[in-house]
Each structure stands twice: as structure tokens, then as C-alpha cells.
CSV table of C-alpha atoms in Angstrom, one decimal:
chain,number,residue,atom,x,y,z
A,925,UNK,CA,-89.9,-6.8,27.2
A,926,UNK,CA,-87.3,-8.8,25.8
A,927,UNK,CA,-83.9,-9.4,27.7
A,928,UNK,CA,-80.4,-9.5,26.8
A,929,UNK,CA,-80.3,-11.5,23.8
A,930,UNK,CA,-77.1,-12.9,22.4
A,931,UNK,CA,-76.2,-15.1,19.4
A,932,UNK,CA,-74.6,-17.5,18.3
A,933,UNK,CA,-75.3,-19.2,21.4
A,934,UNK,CA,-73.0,-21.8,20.4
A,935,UNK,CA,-69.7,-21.3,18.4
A,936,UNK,CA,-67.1,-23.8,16.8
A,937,UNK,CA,-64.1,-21.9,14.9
A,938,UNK,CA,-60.9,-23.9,14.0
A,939,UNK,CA,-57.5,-22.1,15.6
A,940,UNK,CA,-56.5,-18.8,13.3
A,941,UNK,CA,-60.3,-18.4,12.2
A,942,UNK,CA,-62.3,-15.1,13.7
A,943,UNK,CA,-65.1,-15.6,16.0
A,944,UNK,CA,-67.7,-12.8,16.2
A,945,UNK,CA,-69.8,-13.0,19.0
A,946,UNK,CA,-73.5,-10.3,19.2
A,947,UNK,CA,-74.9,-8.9,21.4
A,948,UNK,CA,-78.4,-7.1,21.8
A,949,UNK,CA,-78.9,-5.1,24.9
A,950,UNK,CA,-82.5,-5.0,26.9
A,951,UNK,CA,-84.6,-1.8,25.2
A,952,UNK,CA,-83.6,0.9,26.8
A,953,UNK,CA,-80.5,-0.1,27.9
A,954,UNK,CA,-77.6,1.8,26.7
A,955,UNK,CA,-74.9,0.5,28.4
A,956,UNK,CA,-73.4,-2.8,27.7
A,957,UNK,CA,-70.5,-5.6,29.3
A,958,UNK,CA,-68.8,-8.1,28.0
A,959,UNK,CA,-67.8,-10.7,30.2
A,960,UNK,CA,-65.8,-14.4,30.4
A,961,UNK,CA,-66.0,-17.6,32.0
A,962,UNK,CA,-63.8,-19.8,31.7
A,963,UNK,CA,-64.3,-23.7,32.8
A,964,UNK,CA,-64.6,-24.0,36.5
A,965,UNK,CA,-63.8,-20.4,37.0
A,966,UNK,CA,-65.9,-17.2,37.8
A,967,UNK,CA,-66.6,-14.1,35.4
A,968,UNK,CA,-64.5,-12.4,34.7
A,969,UNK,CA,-64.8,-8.4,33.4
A,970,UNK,CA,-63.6,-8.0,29.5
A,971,UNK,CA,-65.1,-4.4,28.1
A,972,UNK,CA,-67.8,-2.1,28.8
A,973,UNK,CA,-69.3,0.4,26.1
A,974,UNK,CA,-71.7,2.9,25.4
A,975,UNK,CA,-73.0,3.7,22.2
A,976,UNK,CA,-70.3,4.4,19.5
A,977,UNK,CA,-67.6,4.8,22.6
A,978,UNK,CA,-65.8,2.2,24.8
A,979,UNK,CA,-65.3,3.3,28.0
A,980,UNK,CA,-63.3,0.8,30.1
A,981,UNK,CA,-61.3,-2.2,28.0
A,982,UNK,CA,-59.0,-2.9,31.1
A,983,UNK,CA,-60.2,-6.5,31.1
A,984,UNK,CA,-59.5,-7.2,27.6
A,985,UNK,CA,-56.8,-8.6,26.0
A,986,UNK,CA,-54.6,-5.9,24.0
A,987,UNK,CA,-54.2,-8.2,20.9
A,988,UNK,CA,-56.7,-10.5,18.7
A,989,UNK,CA,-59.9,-8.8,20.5
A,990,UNK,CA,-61.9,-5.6,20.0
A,991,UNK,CA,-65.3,-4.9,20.4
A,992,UNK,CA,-67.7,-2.0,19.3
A,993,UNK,CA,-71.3,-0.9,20.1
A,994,UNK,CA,-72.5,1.1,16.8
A,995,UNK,CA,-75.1,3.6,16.6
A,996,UNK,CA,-77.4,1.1,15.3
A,997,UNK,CA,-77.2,-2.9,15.9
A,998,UNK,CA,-76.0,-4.8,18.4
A,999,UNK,CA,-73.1,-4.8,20.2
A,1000,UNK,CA,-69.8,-7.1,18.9
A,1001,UNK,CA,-66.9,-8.7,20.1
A,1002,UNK,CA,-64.5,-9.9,17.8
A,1003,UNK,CA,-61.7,-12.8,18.5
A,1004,UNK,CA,-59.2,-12.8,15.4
A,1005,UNK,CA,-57.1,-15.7,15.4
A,1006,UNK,CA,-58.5,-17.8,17.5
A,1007,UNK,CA,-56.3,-19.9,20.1
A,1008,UNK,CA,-57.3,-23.3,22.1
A,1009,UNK,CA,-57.5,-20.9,25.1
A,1010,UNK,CA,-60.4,-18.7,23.8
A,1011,UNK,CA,-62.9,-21.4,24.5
A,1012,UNK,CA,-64.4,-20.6,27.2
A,1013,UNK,CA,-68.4,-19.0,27.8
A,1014,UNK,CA,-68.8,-15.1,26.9
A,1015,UNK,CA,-71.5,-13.3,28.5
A,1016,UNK,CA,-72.4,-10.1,27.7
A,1017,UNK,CA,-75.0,-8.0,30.2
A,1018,UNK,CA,-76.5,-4.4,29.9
A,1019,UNK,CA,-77.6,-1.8,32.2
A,1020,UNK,CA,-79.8,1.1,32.0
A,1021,UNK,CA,-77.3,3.7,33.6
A,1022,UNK,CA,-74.3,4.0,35.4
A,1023,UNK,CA,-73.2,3.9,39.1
A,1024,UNK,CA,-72.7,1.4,41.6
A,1025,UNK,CA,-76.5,0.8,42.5
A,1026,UNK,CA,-77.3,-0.1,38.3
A,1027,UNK,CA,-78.2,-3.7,38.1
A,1028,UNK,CA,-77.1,-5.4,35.0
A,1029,UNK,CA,-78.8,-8.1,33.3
A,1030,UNK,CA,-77.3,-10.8,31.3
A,1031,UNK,CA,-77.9,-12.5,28.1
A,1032,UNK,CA,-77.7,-16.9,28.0
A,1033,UNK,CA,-73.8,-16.7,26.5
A,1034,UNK,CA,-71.9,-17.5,23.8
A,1035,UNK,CA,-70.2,-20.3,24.0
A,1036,UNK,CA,-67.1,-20.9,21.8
A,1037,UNK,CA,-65.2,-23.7,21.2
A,1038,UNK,CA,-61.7,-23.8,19.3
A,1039,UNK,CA,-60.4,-26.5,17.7
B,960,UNK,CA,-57.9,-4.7,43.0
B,961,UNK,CA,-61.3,-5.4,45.1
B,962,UNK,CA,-62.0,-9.1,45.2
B,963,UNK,CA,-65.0,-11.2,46.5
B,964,UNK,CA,-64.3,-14.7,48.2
B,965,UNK,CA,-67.3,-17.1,48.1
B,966,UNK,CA,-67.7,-20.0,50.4
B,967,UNK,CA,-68.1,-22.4,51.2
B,968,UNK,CA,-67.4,-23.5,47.1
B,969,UNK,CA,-69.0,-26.5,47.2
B,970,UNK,CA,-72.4,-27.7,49.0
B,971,UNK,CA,-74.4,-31.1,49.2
B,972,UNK,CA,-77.3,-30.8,51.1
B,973,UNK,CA,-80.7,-32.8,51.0
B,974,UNK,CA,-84.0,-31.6,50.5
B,975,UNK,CA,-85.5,-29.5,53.8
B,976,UNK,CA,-81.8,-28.2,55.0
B,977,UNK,CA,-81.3,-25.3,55.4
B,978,UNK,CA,-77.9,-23.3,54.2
B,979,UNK,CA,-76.1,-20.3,54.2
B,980,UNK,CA,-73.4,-18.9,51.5
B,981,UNK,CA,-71.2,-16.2,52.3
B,982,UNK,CA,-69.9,-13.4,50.3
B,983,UNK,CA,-66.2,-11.6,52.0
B,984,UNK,CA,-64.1,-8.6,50.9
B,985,UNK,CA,-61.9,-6.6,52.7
B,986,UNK,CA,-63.1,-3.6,51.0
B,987,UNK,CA,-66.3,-1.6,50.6
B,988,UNK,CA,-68.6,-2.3,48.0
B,989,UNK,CA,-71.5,0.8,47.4
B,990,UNK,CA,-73.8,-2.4,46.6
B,991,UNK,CA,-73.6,-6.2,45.8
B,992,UNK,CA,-75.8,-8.1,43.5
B,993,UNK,CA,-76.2,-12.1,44.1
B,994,UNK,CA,-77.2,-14.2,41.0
B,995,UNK,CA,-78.1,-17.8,40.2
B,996,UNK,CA,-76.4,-19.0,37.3
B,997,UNK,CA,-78.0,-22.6,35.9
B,998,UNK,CA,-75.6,-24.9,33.4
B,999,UNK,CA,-75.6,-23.5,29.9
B,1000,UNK,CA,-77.1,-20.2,31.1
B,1001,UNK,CA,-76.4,-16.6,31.6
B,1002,UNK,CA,-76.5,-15.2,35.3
B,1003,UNK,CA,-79.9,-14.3,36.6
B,1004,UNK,CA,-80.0,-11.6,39.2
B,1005,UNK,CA,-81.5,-12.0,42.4
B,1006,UNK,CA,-81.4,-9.3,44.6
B,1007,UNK,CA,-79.7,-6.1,45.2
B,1008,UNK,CA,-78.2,-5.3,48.4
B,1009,UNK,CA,-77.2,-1.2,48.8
B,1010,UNK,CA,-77.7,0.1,52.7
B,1011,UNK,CA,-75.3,-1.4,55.3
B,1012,UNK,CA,-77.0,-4.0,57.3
B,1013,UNK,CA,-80.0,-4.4,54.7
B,1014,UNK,CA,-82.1,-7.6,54.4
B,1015,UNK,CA,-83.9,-8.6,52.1
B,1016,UNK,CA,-85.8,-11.7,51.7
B,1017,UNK,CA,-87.2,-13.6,48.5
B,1018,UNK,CA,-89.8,-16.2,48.9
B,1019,UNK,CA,-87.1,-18.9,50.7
B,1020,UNK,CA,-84.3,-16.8,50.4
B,1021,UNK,CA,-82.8,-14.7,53.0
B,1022,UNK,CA,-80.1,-11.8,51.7
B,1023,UNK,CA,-77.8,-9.7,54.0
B,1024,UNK,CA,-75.7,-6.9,53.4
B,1025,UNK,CA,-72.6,-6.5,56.3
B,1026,UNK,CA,-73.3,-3.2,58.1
B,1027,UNK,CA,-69.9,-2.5,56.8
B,1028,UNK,CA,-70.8,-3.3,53.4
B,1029,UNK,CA,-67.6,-5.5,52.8
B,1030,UNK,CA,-69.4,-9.2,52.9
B,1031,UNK,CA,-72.7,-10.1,52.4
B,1032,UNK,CA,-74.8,-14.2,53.1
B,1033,UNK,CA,-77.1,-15.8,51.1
B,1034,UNK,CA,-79.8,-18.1,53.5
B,1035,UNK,CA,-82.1,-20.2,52.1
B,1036,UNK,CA,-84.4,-22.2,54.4
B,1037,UNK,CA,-85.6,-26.0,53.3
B,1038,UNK,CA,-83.9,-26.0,50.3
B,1039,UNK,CA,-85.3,-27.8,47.6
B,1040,UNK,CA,-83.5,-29.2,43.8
B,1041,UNK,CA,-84.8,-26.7,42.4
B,1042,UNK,CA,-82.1,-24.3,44.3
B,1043,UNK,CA,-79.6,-26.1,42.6
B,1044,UNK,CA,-77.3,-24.1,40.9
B,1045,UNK,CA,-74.2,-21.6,40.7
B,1046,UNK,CA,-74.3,-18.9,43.3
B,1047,UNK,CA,-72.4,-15.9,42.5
B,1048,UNK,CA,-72.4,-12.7,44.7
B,1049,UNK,CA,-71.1,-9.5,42.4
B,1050,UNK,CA,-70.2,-5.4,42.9
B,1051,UNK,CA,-69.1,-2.7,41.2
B,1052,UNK,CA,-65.4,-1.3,42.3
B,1053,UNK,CA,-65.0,2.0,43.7
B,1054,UNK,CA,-63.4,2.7,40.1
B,1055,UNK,CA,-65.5,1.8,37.2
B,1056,UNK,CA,-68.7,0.4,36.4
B,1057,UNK,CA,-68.1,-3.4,35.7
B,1058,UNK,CA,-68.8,-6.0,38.4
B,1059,UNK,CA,-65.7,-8.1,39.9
B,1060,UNK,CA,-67.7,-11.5,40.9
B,1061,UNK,CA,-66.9,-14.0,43.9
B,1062,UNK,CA,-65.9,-17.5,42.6
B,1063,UNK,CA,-69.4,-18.8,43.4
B,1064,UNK,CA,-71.3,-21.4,45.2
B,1065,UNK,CA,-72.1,-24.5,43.4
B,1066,UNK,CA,-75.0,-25.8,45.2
B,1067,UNK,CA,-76.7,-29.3,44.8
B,1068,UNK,CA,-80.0,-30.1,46.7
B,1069,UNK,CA,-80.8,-33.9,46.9
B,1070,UNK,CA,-84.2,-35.0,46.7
């Protein structure tokens, strides 16, 4: 059973470019999270989707990101534009339901680097 | 906004000590997950700790939830290098299903 898989695992854009970061939930896992760390900090909570919906985007910026989770394929998060202050590790982690007992599992990161 | 204070931050400890990691909030989490987080990797989770006053052990490590649920320690007895690594104790907030993490425990063991 395959975990949280995410790719690129490494990413080097030049400032204004678009990063697009992927995300492949555990099977059976509908639920996923995308989450940031930046240097010497903790992570912290961007979006969280279900199939075809977001349902909480409180942690993520209102301009340059979105993110989607289609019907089929994995899940994305998109950075347009690209600043120096992007760079920083993105995790993304999946759970099988909802409520505060659901463990999530994560995936080995993304991490981007801006120029 | 429910938060999660690790400490202590930082630990040096040689091989055989023992150590313990705490986990504070000053509210009440319904659970709180600890994970191990090694350089260039994504979090791996631990344990799960859901019933007030719960322990749970894992080989070495000891995990124990407050009987309030609002903090939660991390034990590990004769700590080896492989235990080194980033520490993080998470929950869920009352509202919503994300996790808010603690700051984390950066832990070297010294052979």
C-alpha cells in the first residue's frame, strides 16, 4: 500500500515563474492537506480538500495560490508568480475521513526554491 | 487560535540518557498526534493520543496524554542516534479538520 506520494520532490523556478506542486493521496484516502514549512519554523496549515470541493483555504494566501483536487488525478497546488519568500518545504498529507481522531499521513515534500 | 508550545526546542543528549519532550496548550485538543520528522523528509506519525490520561508506549518510547487533554510528553528511555530528529506534537482545533503543530523538538543523540 503505497503512501502519500508527492512530486517534484525538488523545485527551482526563477521569481514571476509558476510552480506546480502534486500530490497523490494514500488509496483510499479522500481527504487531502496542504501544508508549509518554512526554514527553522514549524508547519504550518495552507488548504484542505475533498474531491472536486475545497473545504477550508483559511491558511492560504488569497493571491498567487490555489489549489484543486479533481475527480481524477492527484491533488495540485499552484504558486503563480513566484516570490523569494515562497521557498520554503510543502507538504501535503491525506486522511481517510474527517474528525478530530483521523490521523493523517504525509508525503516526503516539495521542496521549492526561488531564485 | 489553539496553539501548541514544544519544549524544550533544542536537546543534546548522549547515547543511554534518557529524555522527555513536552507538548502545552491552554486549550483542549479531542486528540494529539506526535511525529518524527528526519531532514529532507515528510512527518512520520507516531502515535495517537485520544482519552485524557492515556499512555501509550512504542518500543522505547513512552507517550502521555494530560488528563485534561491540553498538553501531552514524549519519553524515550536510553536514547540512541538513531532518535535523532524533529519532534513535532500536532491536533486538530475544535473548528476544522487541519492540524495546528507545536514548534518541535530538534533532538540530537551522541554516540
Amino acid at each position: 500500500n503505497a503512501g502519500v506520494m508527492q512530486n517534484p520532490r525538488h523545485l527551482v523556478r526563477r521569481r514571476g515563474q509558476e510552480a506546480r506542486l502534486r500530490c497523490s493521496p494514500m488509496k483510499g484516502h479522500s481527504h487531502v492537506y496542504w501544508y508549509r514549512q518554512l526554514p527553522e519554523e514549524g508547519l504550518k496549515f495552507m488548504v484542505y480538500l475533498q474531491k472536486e470541493n475545497i473545504i477550508d483555504e483559511s491558511g492560504m494566501p488569497k493571491e498567487r495560490f490555489s489549489a484543486e483536487f479533481p475527480k481524477e488525478g492527484p491533488s495540485i497546488l499552484r504558486i503563480q508568480q513566484v516570490v523569494r519568500g515562497d521557498s520554503a518545504a510543502y507538504f501535503c498529507a491525506s486522511s481517510l475521513g474527517t474528525g478530530g481522531n483521523n490521523e493523517q499521513f504525509f508525503g516526503p515534500g516539495t521542496r521549492l526554491t526561488v531564485l | 487560535t489553539q496553539l501548541l508550545e514544544q519544549s524544550p526546542q533544542f536537546l543534546s543528549i548522549q547515547e543511554g540518557e534518557n529524555l522527555t519532550v513536552y507538548c502545552n496548550s491552554s486549550s483542549v485538543f479531542s486528540s494529539l498526534q506526535w511525529y518524527r520528522q528526519e531532514p529532507g523528509e515528510g512527518p512520520v506519525l507516531l502515535v495517537t493520543v485520544v482519552t485524557g490520561g492515556e499512555v501509550k508506549k512504542l518500543k522505547r518510547l513512552t507517550f502521555q496524554f494530560g488528563d485534561a487533554r491540553k498538553d501531552s510528553s514524549l519519553h524515550i528511555t536510553a536514547a540512541q542516534p538513531g532518535d535523532t530528529g524533529l519532534y513535532l506534537c500536532a491536533g486538530p482545533p475544535s473548528a476544522g479538520n487541519m492540524l495546528t503543530f507545536g514548534g518541535g523538538t530538534r533532538l540530537m543523540v551522541k554516540p
